[in-house]
């Protein structure tokens, strides 16, 4: 399975937000994350970096906009 | 390996943009795509959808901004 873990970066630190993420859909200024079990989470953030081979998705809160 | 294929969606159709994408980094209003061999491509587009289990990344050109 090629899911990834989503981390939220703030102040240079990353914390785990959601494991086994399958889908991400940008929506209404935020992101809808869905894991491989279909569980969803909506977060006001943007994608800062994807590194799929490392199974990493890094998100950042929308700040200066 | 958990790379994905990147498709560019326009007018409801999707065309293959880059295979075996490892990294995506948003930068300067566009995206830097890097495949598993380290080859890079920069495109003025945004992420429309990720579906990692299906190895799909769908991008869309920036339109009305």
PDB file of C-alpha atoms in Angstrom, chain B residues 14-47:
ATOM      1  CA  UNK B  14      -6.297  14.222 -17.963  1.00  0.00           C
ATOM      2  CA  UNK B  15      -2.991  13.769 -19.658  1.00  0.00           C
ATOM      3  CA  UNK B  16       0.100  12.172 -18.227  1.00  0.00           C
ATOM      4  CA  UNK B  17       2.578  14.815 -17.213  1.00  0.00           C
ATOM      5  CA  UNK B  18       5.280  12.879 -15.413  1.00  0.00           C
ATOM      6  CA  UNK B  19       5.740   9.290 -14.332  1.00  0.00           C
ATOM      7  CA  UNK B  20       7.274   7.962 -11.131  1.00  0.00           C
ATOM      8  CA  UNK B  21       6.988  11.214  -9.224  1.00  0.00           C
ATOM      9  CA  UNK B  22       8.597  11.140  -5.824  1.00  0.00           C
ATOM     10  CA  UNK B  23       8.557  14.731  -4.607  1.00  0.00           C
ATOM     11  CA  UNK B  24       6.352  17.740  -5.138  1.00  0.00           C
ATOM     12  CA  UNK B  25       7.244  21.091  -3.683  1.00  0.00           C
ATOM     13  CA  UNK B  26       5.037  24.145  -4.191  1.00  0.00           C
ATOM     14  CA  UNK B  27       7.210  27.104  -5.156  1.00  0.00           C
ATOM     15  CA  UNK B  28       6.623  30.560  -6.580  1.00  0.00           C
ATOM     16  CA  UNK B  29       3.031  29.924  -7.539  1.00  0.00           C
ATOM     17  CA  UNK B  30       3.891  26.669  -9.287  1.00  0.00           C
ATOM     18  CA  UNK B  31       5.078  23.202  -8.451  1.00  0.00           C
ATOM     19  CA  UNK B  32       8.455  21.514  -8.634  1.00  0.00           C
ATOM     20  CA  UNK B  33       8.010  17.842  -9.501  1.00  0.00           C
ATOM     21  CA  UNK B  34      10.864  15.438  -9.006  1.00  0.00           C
ATOM     22  CA  UNK B  35      10.819  11.842 -10.131  1.00  0.00           C
ATOM     23  CA  UNK B  36      12.566   8.935  -8.471  1.00  0.00           C
ATOM     24  CA  UNK B  37      15.628   9.515 -10.663  1.00  0.00           C
ATOM     25  CA  UNK B  38      15.938  13.108  -9.498  1.00  0.00           C
ATOM     26  CA  UNK B  39      14.739  14.589 -12.763  1.00  0.00           C
ATOM     27  CA  UNK B  40      12.847  17.812 -12.211  1.00  0.00           C
ATOM     28  CA  UNK B  41      10.080  19.625 -13.926  1.00  0.00           C
ATOM     29  CA  UNK B  42       8.522  22.936 -12.942  1.00  0.00           C
ATOM     30  CA  UNK B  43       4.941  23.645 -13.826  1.00  0.00           C
ATOM     31  CA  UNK B  44       2.546  26.468 -13.162  1.00  0.00           C
ATOM     32  CA  UNK B  45      -0.199  24.374 -11.707  1.00  0.00           C
ATOM     33  CA  UNK B  46      -1.804  23.465  -8.438  1.00  0.00           C
ATOM     34  CA  UNK B  47      -2.585  20.115  -6.858  1.00  0.00           C
TER      35      UNK B  47
END
